Short mmCIF file of N, CA and C in Angstrom, two decimals:
data_model
loop_
_atom_site.label_atom_id
_atom_site.label_comp_id
_atom_site.label_asym_id
_atom_site.label_seq_id
_atom_site.Cartn_x
_atom_site.Cartn_y
_atom_site.Cartn_z
N MET K 227 -124.01 65.18 -62.29
CA MET K 227 -123.56 65.66 -60.85
C MET K 227 -122.51 65.11 -60.08
N LYS K 228 -122.42 64.08 -61.06
CA LYS K 228 -121.07 62.97 -60.52
C LYS K 228 -119.71 63.66 -60.83
N HIS K 229 -119.28 64.79 -61.52
CA HIS K 229 -118.10 65.60 -61.81
C HIS K 229 -118.60 66.73 -60.64
N GLY K 230 -119.57 67.04 -60.39
CA GLY K 230 -120.18 68.31 -59.15
C GLY K 230 -119.83 67.94 -58.08
N CYS K 231 -120.29 66.50 -57.48
CA CYS K 231 -119.64 66.18 -56.36
C CYS K 231 -118.23 65.38 -56.27
N SER K 232 -117.62 65.56 -56.98
CA SER K 232 -116.36 64.99 -56.81
C SER K 232 -115.49 65.91 -56.33
N TRP K 233 -115.95 67.06 -57.34
CA TRP K 233 -115.32 68.76 -57.23
C TRP K 233 -115.53 68.78 -55.99
N TYR K 234 -116.47 69.02 -55.49
CA TYR K 234 -117.14 68.82 -54.04
C TYR K 234 -116.37 68.13 -52.97
N GLU K 235 -115.54 67.39 -53.34
CA GLU K 235 -115.56 66.03 -52.58
C GLU K 235 -113.99 66.77 -52.11
N GLU K 236 -112.88 67.12 -53.46
CA GLU K 236 -112.22 67.41 -53.83
C GLU K 236 -111.70 69.24 -52.73
N GLU K 237 -112.73 69.65 -52.98
CA GLU K 237 -112.68 71.08 -52.23
C GLU K 237 -112.41 70.37 -50.74
N VAL K 238 -113.45 69.89 -50.23
CA VAL K 238 -113.74 69.69 -48.73
C VAL K 238 -112.17 68.73 -48.19
N ALA K 239 -111.68 67.79 -49.23
CA ALA K 239 -110.43 67.11 -48.77
C ALA K 239 -109.42 68.56 -48.50
N LEU K 240 -109.10 69.44 -50.13
CA LEU K 240 -108.48 70.76 -49.79
C LEU K 240 -108.72 71.31 -48.36
N ARG K 241 -109.74 72.00 -48.00
CA ARG K 241 -110.06 72.39 -47.54
C ARG K 241 -109.60 71.67 -45.82
N ALA K 242 -110.23 70.81 -45.69
CA ALA K 242 -109.58 69.57 -44.37
C ALA K 242 -108.19 69.80 -44.39
N THR K 243 -107.56 69.72 -45.64
CA THR K 243 -105.59 69.32 -45.67
C THR K 243 -105.17 71.05 -45.05
N ALA K 244 -105.84 72.55 -45.81
CA ALA K 244 -105.54 73.51 -45.56
C ALA K 244 -105.60 74.18 -44.23
N GLU K 245 -106.81 73.83 -43.39
CA GLU K 245 -107.15 73.82 -41.93
C GLU K 245 -106.01 73.11 -41.18
N ASN K 246 -105.55 71.75 -41.16
CA ASN K 246 -104.54 71.19 -40.68
C ASN K 246 -103.16 71.51 -40.85
N GLU K 247 -102.97 71.94 -42.26
CA GLU K 247 -101.62 72.67 -42.64
C GLU K 247 -101.53 74.01 -41.26
N PHE K 248 -102.69 74.54 -41.48
CA PHE K 248 -103.24 76.28 -40.58
C PHE K 248 -102.63 75.55 -39.48
N VAL K 249 -103.28 74.52 -38.78
CA VAL K 249 -103.21 74.54 -37.39
C VAL K 249 -101.96 74.08 -37.16
N ALA K 250 -100.92 73.47 -37.87
CA ALA K 250 -99.89 72.60 -37.43
C ALA K 250 -98.38 74.17 -37.90
N LEU K 251 -99.48 75.10 -38.92
CA LEU K 251 -98.35 76.40 -39.05
C LEU K 251 -98.89 77.06 -37.78
N LYS K 252 -99.90 77.51 -37.24
CA LYS K 252 -100.91 78.09 -36.41
C LYS K 252 -99.74 77.31 -34.80
N LYS K 253 -99.38 76.05 -34.70
CA LYS K 253 -99.07 75.43 -33.71
C LYS K 253 -97.41 75.52 -33.75
N ASP K 254 -96.57 75.37 -35.24
CA ASP K 254 -95.23 75.95 -35.34
C ASP K 254 -94.81 77.58 -34.46
N VAL K 255 -95.71 78.89 -35.07
CA VAL K 255 -95.50 80.16 -34.63
C VAL K 255 -95.85 80.29 -33.48
N ASP K 256 -96.37 79.16 -33.12
CA ASP K 256 -96.62 79.73 -31.08
C ASP K 256 -95.53 78.83 -30.49
N CYS K 257 -95.27 77.88 -30.56
CA CYS K 257 -94.02 77.50 -30.40
C CYS K 257 -92.66 78.34 -30.64
N ALA K 258 -92.84 79.24 -32.03
CA ALA K 258 -91.54 80.01 -32.41
C ALA K 258 -91.93 81.35 -31.01
N TYR K 259 -93.07 82.04 -31.29
CA TYR K 259 -93.53 82.90 -29.92
C TYR K 259 -92.95 82.81 -28.51
N LEU K 260 -93.41 81.75 -28.19
CA LEU K 260 -92.98 80.96 -26.56
C LEU K 260 -91.33 80.51 -26.38
N ARG K 261 -90.66 80.20 -27.72
CA ARG K 261 -89.16 80.27 -27.84
C ARG K 261 -88.78 81.69 -27.75
N LYS K 262 -89.03 82.12 -28.64
CA LYS K 262 -88.58 84.30 -28.29
C LYS K 262 -88.58 84.07 -27.46
N SER K 263 -89.92 84.22 -26.75
CA SER K 263 -89.88 84.95 -25.16
C SER K 263 -88.98 84.13 -24.29
N ASP K 264 -88.72 83.13 -24.43
CA ASP K 264 -87.80 82.08 -23.27
C ASP K 264 -86.54 83.18 -23.78
N LEU K 265 -86.10 83.08 -24.92
CA LEU K 265 -84.98 83.80 -25.22
C LEU K 265 -84.49 84.90 -24.83
N GLU K 266 -85.71 85.42 -24.83
CA GLU K 266 -85.72 87.11 -24.33
C GLU K 266 -85.55 87.45 -23.16
N ALA K 267 -86.47 86.72 -21.85
CA ALA K 267 -86.11 86.04 -20.45
C ALA K 267 -84.03 85.96 -20.67
N ASN K 268 -84.13 84.85 -20.99
CA ASN K 268 -82.73 84.29 -20.80
C ASN K 268 -81.73 85.66 -21.09
N ALA K 269 -81.59 86.51 -22.30
CA ALA K 269 -81.01 87.05 -22.38
C ALA K 269 -81.12 88.19 -21.33
N GLU K 270 -82.42 88.51 -20.51
CA GLU K 270 -82.81 89.65 -19.72
C GLU K 270 -81.56 89.29 -18.01
N ALA K 271 -82.00 87.80 -18.17
CA ALA K 271 -80.82 87.28 -17.29
C ALA K 271 -79.43 87.04 -16.82
N LEU K 272 -79.39 86.59 -18.80
CA LEU K 272 -78.07 87.63 -18.05
C LEU K 272 -77.08 88.64 -18.22
N THR K 273 -78.02 89.37 -18.59
CA THR K 273 -77.59 91.04 -18.66
C THR K 273 -77.48 91.22 -17.71
N GLN K 274 -78.95 90.79 -16.64
CA GLN K 274 -78.43 91.11 -14.91
C GLN K 274 -77.70 90.28 -14.71
N GLU K 275 -77.18 89.38 -15.11
CA GLU K 275 -75.85 88.59 -14.16
C GLU K 275 -74.71 89.49 -14.82
N ILE K 276 -74.78 89.68 -16.09
CA ILE K 276 -72.83 90.77 -16.69
C ILE K 276 -72.85 92.20 -15.83
N ASP K 277 -73.58 92.59 -15.23
CA ASP K 277 -74.34 93.87 -14.65
C ASP K 277 -73.64 93.68 -13.39
N PHE K 278 -74.29 92.66 -12.69
CA PHE K 278 -73.79 92.51 -11.19
C PHE K 278 -72.17 91.29 -11.64
N LEU K 279 -72.13 90.97 -12.86
CA LEU K 279 -70.08 90.48 -12.25
C LEU K 279 -69.43 91.05 -12.62
N ARG K 280 -70.17 92.61 -13.54
CA ARG K 280 -69.02 93.96 -13.64
C ARG K 280 -68.87 94.24 -12.41
N ARG K 281 -69.90 94.61 -11.74
CA ARG K 281 -69.86 95.27 -10.16
C ARG K 281 -69.26 94.90 -9.40
N LEU K 282 -69.63 93.89 -9.38
CA LEU K 282 -68.44 92.60 -8.67
C LEU K 282 -66.66 92.86 -8.92
N TYR K 283 -66.85 93.04 -10.07
CA TYR K 283 -65.16 92.93 -10.76
C TYR K 283 -64.85 94.34 -9.83
N GLU K 284 -65.60 95.38 -10.30
CA GLU K 284 -64.72 96.56 -10.04
C GLU K 284 -64.60 96.72 -8.30
N GLU K 285 -65.84 96.18 -7.83
CA GLU K 285 -65.59 95.94 -6.17
C GLU K 285 -64.34 95.80 -6.05
N CYS K 286 -63.94 94.62 -6.68
CA CYS K 286 -62.57 93.56 -6.21
C CYS K 286 -62.08 94.13 -6.52
N GLU K 287 -61.91 94.96 -7.34
CA GLU K 287 -60.52 95.77 -8.05
C GLU K 287 -60.42 96.92 -7.06
N GLU K 288 -61.05 97.34 -6.51
CA GLU K 288 -60.67 98.66 -5.76
C GLU K 288 -60.57 98.29 -4.28
N ILE K 289 -61.19 96.74 -3.75
CA ILE K 289 -60.87 96.04 -2.88
C ILE K 289 -58.68 95.31 -2.94
N LYS K 290 -58.53 95.70 -4.33
CA LYS K 290 -57.34 95.21 -4.87
C LYS K 290 -56.25 96.45 -4.06
N ALA K 291 -57.01 97.94 -4.81
CA ALA K 291 -56.12 98.92 -5.16
C ALA K 291 -56.09 99.24 -3.06
N THR K 292 -56.79 99.15 -2.75
CA THR K 292 -57.22 98.94 -1.08
C THR K 292 -56.25 98.23 -0.32
N VAL K 293 -56.36 96.95 -0.69
CA VAL K 293 -54.94 96.41 0.02
C VAL K 293 -53.45 96.74 -0.68
N ILE K 294 -53.53 96.81 -1.45
CA ILE K 294 -51.95 97.70 -2.02
C ILE K 294 -51.67 98.49 -1.33
N ARG K 295 -52.71 99.69 -0.92
CA ARG K 295 -52.08 100.47 -0.06
C ARG K 295 -51.97 100.67 1.00
N HIS K 296 -52.57 99.66 1.57
CA HIS K 296 -52.67 99.11 3.07
C HIS K 296 -51.09 98.30 3.19
N GLY K 297 -50.79 97.61 2.20
CA GLY K 297 -49.68 96.87 2.15
C GLY K 297 -48.37 97.98 1.99
N GLU K 298 -48.42 98.91 1.46
CA GLU K 298 -47.36 100.08 1.37
C GLU K 298 -47.58 100.80 2.62
N THR K 299 -48.49 101.11 3.41
CA THR K 299 -48.94 101.81 4.24
C THR K 299 -48.25 100.36 5.70
N LEU K 300 -48.43 99.80 5.23
CA LEU K 300 -47.83 98.67 6.35
C LEU K 300 -46.07 98.34 6.34
N ARG K 301 -45.93 98.28 4.95
CA ARG K 301 -44.15 98.64 4.78
C ARG K 301 -43.85 99.50 5.43
N ARG K 302 -44.07 100.77 5.02
CA ARG K 302 -43.79 102.26 5.80
C ARG K 302 -43.43 102.15 7.13
N THR K 303 -44.75 101.20 7.64
CA THR K 303 -44.71 100.96 9.36
C THR K 303 -43.32 100.39 9.82
N LYS K 304 -43.84 99.12 9.29
CA LYS K 304 -42.63 98.53 9.78
C LYS K 304 -41.40 99.07 8.91
N GLU K 305 -40.94 99.96 8.55
CA GLU K 305 -39.13 100.24 7.98
C GLU K 305 -39.00 101.35 9.21
N GLU K 306 -40.53 102.31 9.68
CA GLU K 306 -40.11 103.36 10.66
C GLU K 306 -40.28 102.92 12.29
N ILE K 307 -40.68 101.09 12.53
CA ILE K 307 -40.62 100.76 13.62
C ILE K 307 -38.92 100.52 13.44
N ASN K 308 -38.12 99.63 12.39
CA ASN K 308 -37.17 99.26 12.60
C ASN K 308 -36.08 100.24 12.63
N GLU K 309 -36.40 101.46 11.84
CA GLU K 309 -36.10 103.05 12.34
C GLU K 309 -35.85 102.99 13.99
N LEU K 310 -37.36 103.06 14.75
CA LEU K 310 -37.17 103.26 15.71
C LEU K 310 -36.55 102.49 16.55
N ASN K 311 -36.23 101.20 16.19
CA ASN K 311 -35.69 99.96 16.88
C ASN K 311 -33.92 100.27 17.28
N ARG K 312 -33.91 100.34 15.88
CA ARG K 312 -32.67 100.80 15.31
C ARG K 312 -31.81 102.06 16.99
N MET K 313 -32.63 103.11 16.61
CA MET K 313 -32.53 104.21 17.54
C MET K 313 -32.42 103.87 18.74
N ILE K 314 -33.70 103.37 19.13
CA ILE K 314 -33.56 102.82 20.47
C ILE K 314 -32.28 102.26 21.45
N GLN K 315 -31.85 101.09 20.05
CA GLN K 315 -30.95 100.41 20.30
C GLN K 315 -29.02 101.63 20.62
N ARG K 316 -29.56 102.77 19.97
CA ARG K 316 -28.42 103.55 20.08
C ARG K 316 -28.44 104.28 20.85
N LEU K 317 -29.13 104.86 21.33
CA LEU K 317 -29.94 105.39 22.44
C LEU K 317 -29.38 104.36 23.34
N THR K 318 -30.10 103.90 23.77
CA THR K 318 -29.61 102.52 24.87
C THR K 318 -28.10 102.50 25.08
N ALA K 319 -27.52 102.46 23.88
CA ALA K 319 -25.81 102.51 23.63
C ALA K 319 -24.88 103.75 24.61
N GLU K 320 -26.07 104.66 24.00
CA GLU K 320 -25.26 105.94 24.62
C GLU K 320 -25.65 106.28 25.73
N VAL K 321 -26.75 105.97 26.47
CA VAL K 321 -26.95 105.77 27.88
C VAL K 321 -25.89 104.85 28.77
N GLU K 322 -26.16 103.80 28.40
CA GLU K 322 -25.08 102.76 28.81
C GLU K 322 -23.57 103.27 28.63
N ASN K 323 -23.14 103.89 27.86
CA ASN K 323 -21.81 105.02 27.97
C ASN K 323 -21.38 106.07 28.24
N ALA K 324 -22.75 106.83 28.34
CA ALA K 324 -22.84 107.19 29.59
C ALA K 324 -23.10 106.91 30.80
N LYS K 325 -23.75 105.99 31.84
CA LYS K 325 -22.94 105.94 32.48
C LYS K 325 -21.43 105.31 32.79
N LEU K 326 -21.37 104.57 32.13
CA LEU K 326 -19.78 104.55 32.07
C LEU K 326 -18.76 105.51 32.76
N CYS K 327 -19.13 107.00 31.42
CA CYS K 327 -18.55 107.97 32.06
C CYS K 327 -18.66 108.64 33.30
N GLU K 328 -20.36 108.19 33.70
CA GLU K 328 -20.32 108.96 34.71
C GLU K 328 -20.16 108.36 35.65
N GLY K 329 -19.88 106.69 35.66
CA GLY K 329 -19.35 106.57 37.01
C GLY K 329 -17.78 106.88 37.75
N ILE K 330 -16.93 107.41 36.27
CA ILE K 330 -15.87 107.87 37.11
C ILE K 330 -15.67 109.49 37.31
N GLY K 331 -16.52 109.87 37.10
CA GLY K 331 -16.63 111.84 37.87
C GLY K 331 -17.39 112.18 37.26
N ALA K 332 -17.37 113.68 36.81
CA ALA K 332 -18.13 114.62 36.57
C ALA K 332 -18.11 114.67 35.25
N VAL K 333 -19.12 114.96 34.51
CA VAL K 333 -18.87 114.44 32.76
C VAL K 333 -19.54 115.51 32.56
N ASN K 334 -19.12 116.10 30.99
CA ASN K 334 -20.04 116.23 29.96
C ASN K 334 -19.91 115.48 29.03
N VAL K 335 -21.86 114.88 28.47
CA VAL K 335 -21.57 114.23 27.82
C VAL K 335 -22.35 115.20 26.60
N SER K 336 -22.29 114.88 25.46
CA SER K 336 -22.51 115.74 24.32
C SER K 336 -22.88 114.39 23.65
N VAL K 337 -23.74 114.19 22.56
CA VAL K 337 -24.60 113.81 21.46
C VAL K 337 -23.63 114.27 20.12
N SER K 338 -22.88 113.59 19.17
CA SER K 338 -22.30 113.65 18.20
C SER K 338 -23.25 112.73 17.65
N SER K 339 -24.03 114.29 16.34
CA SER K 339 -24.77 113.98 15.37
C SER K 339 -24.41 112.83 14.38
N SER K 340 -23.18 113.66 14.16
CA SER K 340 -22.43 113.27 12.57
C SER K 340 -21.95 111.59 12.81
N ARG K 341 -21.69 111.65 14.18
CA ARG K 341 -21.16 110.12 13.92
C ARG K 341 -22.27 108.74 15.25
N GLY K 342 -22.89 109.23 15.63
CA GLY K 342 -24.46 108.59 16.58
C GLY K 342 -23.11 108.58 17.89
N GLY K 343 -22.95 108.86 18.35
CA GLY K 343 -22.09 108.35 19.06
C GLY K 343 -22.35 109.57 20.87
N VAL K 344 -21.90 109.04 21.74
CA VAL K 344 -21.76 109.81 23.51
C VAL K 344 -20.07 110.46 22.95
N VAL K 345 -19.78 111.14 22.98
CA VAL K 345 -18.41 111.77 23.12
C VAL K 345 -18.54 112.32 24.91
N CYS K 346 -17.70 112.15 25.76
CA CYS K 346 -17.58 112.13 26.88
C CYS K 346 -16.33 113.59 26.84
N GLY K 347 -16.68 114.03 27.65
CA GLY K 347 -15.91 115.35 27.46
C GLY K 347 -15.22 115.81 28.99
N ASP K 348 -14.48 116.57 29.21
CA ASP K 348 -13.73 117.25 30.44
C ASP K 348 -14.16 116.21 31.54
N LEU K 349 -13.27 115.50 31.59
CA LEU K 349 -13.70 114.34 32.87
C LEU K 349 -12.42 114.26 33.66
N THR K 350 -13.12 114.39 35.40
CA THR K 350 -12.78 114.31 36.21
C THR K 350 -12.64 113.32 36.67
N VAL K 351 -11.30 113.07 37.43
CA VAL K 351 -12.30 111.57 39.00
C VAL K 351 -11.91 112.82 40.05
N SER K 352 -13.19 112.16 40.94
CA SER K 352 -13.78 113.28 41.90
C SER K 352 -11.39 113.80 43.26
N GLY K 353 -11.58 114.90 42.93
CA GLY K 353 -9.95 114.96 43.37
C GLY K 353 -9.63 116.44 42.54
N SER K 354 -10.03 116.49 40.98
CA SER K 354 -9.99 117.25 40.10
C SER K 354 -8.32 116.24 39.39
N ARG K 355 -8.45 115.23 39.07
CA ARG K 355 -7.56 114.50 38.72
C ARG K 355 -7.93 114.45 37.09
N PRO K 356 -6.87 114.57 36.22
CA PRO K 356 -7.45 114.40 35.16
C PRO K 356 -7.66 112.93 34.37
N VAL K 357 -8.37 112.64 33.50
CA VAL K 357 -8.54 111.52 33.18
C VAL K 357 -7.95 110.77 32.14
N THR K 358 -7.41 110.05 31.43
CA THR K 358 -7.09 109.55 30.06
C THR K 358 -7.61 108.73 29.68
N GLY K 359 -7.90 108.56 28.47
CA GLY K 359 -8.81 107.95 28.07
C GLY K 359 -8.51 107.81 26.60
N SER K 360 -9.08 106.67 25.65
CA SER K 360 -8.51 107.00 23.98
C SER K 360 -9.99 107.10 23.20
N VAL K 361 -9.88 107.29 22.41
CA VAL K 361 -11.40 107.25 21.49
C VAL K 361 -11.41 105.76 20.35
N CYS K 362 -12.90 105.71 20.77
CA CYS K 362 -12.14 104.23 19.76
C CYS K 362 -12.41 104.48 18.73
N SER K 363 -11.28 104.04 17.22
CA SER K 363 -10.84 103.14 16.20
C SER K 363 -11.90 102.88 15.21
N ALA K 364 -13.18 102.74 15.66
CA ALA K 364 -13.87 101.40 14.57
C ALA K 364 -14.93 102.88 14.13
N PRO K 365 -15.32 102.14 13.22
CA PRO K 365 -16.34 103.42 12.54
C PRO K 365 -17.71 102.98 13.12
N CYS K 366 -17.54 101.88 14.00
CA CYS K 366 -19.41 102.21 14.36
C CYS K 366 -19.82 103.07 15.42
N SER K 367 -18.88 103.88 16.37
CA SER K 367 -19.54 105.13 16.85
C SER K 367 -18.76 106.10 17.34
N GLY K 368 -17.28 105.98 17.47
CA GLY K 368 -16.65 106.80 18.08
C GLY K 368 -16.70 106.84 19.32
N ASN K 369 -16.77 106.24 20.21
CA ASN K 369 -17.88 106.68 21.33
C ASN K 369 -16.14 106.42 22.61
N LEU K 370 -16.48 106.93 23.23
CA LEU K 370 -14.51 107.13 24.55
C LEU K 370 -14.79 105.73 25.46
N ALA K 371 -13.22 105.40 25.31
CA ALA K 371 -12.97 104.21 26.01
C ALA K 371 -12.35 104.94 27.12
N VAL K 372 -12.64 104.60 28.44
CA VAL K 372 -12.20 105.39 29.59
C VAL K 372 -11.76 103.99 30.32
N SER K 373 -10.41 104.41 30.99
CA SER K 373 -9.58 103.46 31.83
C SER K 373 -9.26 101.78 31.99
N THR K 374 -10.40 101.22 31.03
CA THR K 374 -10.50 99.99 30.72
C THR K 374 -9.71 99.88 28.77
N GLY K 375 -9.68 100.85 28.18
CA GLY K 375 -9.36 100.78 26.91
C GLY K 375 -10.12 100.02 25.60
N ILE K 376 -11.10 100.10 26.16
CA ILE K 376 -12.68 98.56 25.46
C ILE K 376 -13.68 99.93 25.46
N CYS K 377 -14.06 100.07 24.15
CA CYS K 377 -15.27 101.15 23.64
C CYS K 377 -16.52 100.36 24.47
N ALA K 378 -17.19 101.34 25.21
CA ALA K 378 -18.46 100.65 25.67
C ALA K 378 -19.73 99.84 25.10
N PRO K 379 -19.98 100.57 23.77
CA PRO K 379 -21.07 99.79 23.23
C PRO K 379 -20.21 98.64 22.06
N CYS K 380 -18.60 98.97 21.84
CA CYS K 380 -18.86 97.70 20.34
C CYS K 380 -17.91 96.65 21.56
N GLY K 381 -17.23 96.72 22.78
CA GLY K 381 -16.74 96.12 23.43
C GLY K 381 -15.15 95.70 23.42
N PRO K 382 -14.75 94.82 22.91
CA PRO K 382 -12.92 94.39 23.00
C PRO K 382 -12.85 94.32 21.82
N ARG K 383 -13.62 94.25 20.31
CA ARG K 383 -13.45 93.62 19.37
C ARG K 383 -12.70 95.32 18.24
N CYS K 384 -13.14 96.99 19.08
CA CYS K 384 -12.95 97.80 18.93
C CYS K 384 -11.36 97.62 19.30
N GLY K 385 -10.44 98.46 18.51
CA GLY K 385 -9.07 98.36 19.24
C GLY K 385 -9.00 99.61 19.66
N PRO K 386 -8.55 100.44 20.74
CA PRO K 386 -8.35 102.03 21.03
C PRO K 386 -7.46 102.34 19.99
N GLY K 387 -7.66 103.76 19.99
CA GLY K 387 -7.42 104.83 19.23
C GLY K 387 -6.60 105.56 19.75
N PRO K 388 -6.52 106.77 19.15
CA PRO K 388 -5.19 108.17 19.68
C PRO K 388 -5.67 107.90 21.16
N SER K 389 -4.80 107.92 21.55
CA SER K 389 -5.06 108.50 23.00
C SER K 389 -5.40 110.04 23.68
N VAL K 390 -6.47 110.27 24.66
CA VAL K 390 -7.00 111.53 24.43
C VAL K 390 -6.68 111.59 25.87
N ARG K 391 -6.28 112.91 26.50
CA ARG K 391 -6.12 113.33 28.07
C ARG K 391 -7.23 114.41 27.73
N PHE K 392 -8.26 114.05 29.13
CA PHE K 392 -8.90 115.19 29.57
C PHE K 392 -8.79 116.29 30.75
N ALA K 393 -8.62 117.06 30.50
CA ALA K 393 -8.38 118.18 32.07
C ALA K 393 -10.20 118.87 32.63
#
């Protein structure tokens, strides 16, 4: 019986050891399962964040493209404004030149589109006396300088060109 008792004690000890190992393994499995659940939750959160960042990037790219388009539109608009300002300055000079011509007498004024200036023709002073003048020789406008020898928009810097007699 002594031999049977020791066998029984060994079996009990082995069973206790096996149970302890089972409990430890179960604990390890439970920890691994919880860790796996945490990792899956983190992976899902990271996937959602990646999707969000991808949409945000795409939106930023659309905004960037819109800003570039608006910048180009603004640049073209500024160019148009500058062109209109140059046209206003040119027309203002033509009006001033026309006023100068108008002060002399009856005037036939035409706009020269090829040179961008005002050409005064058929000038007569009251009393039907012909007026002489000169055409501005500078490349600025080709405007007429009447009696003063000075191109109206250019001023004294333009030299007198060939003399012209209007009748």
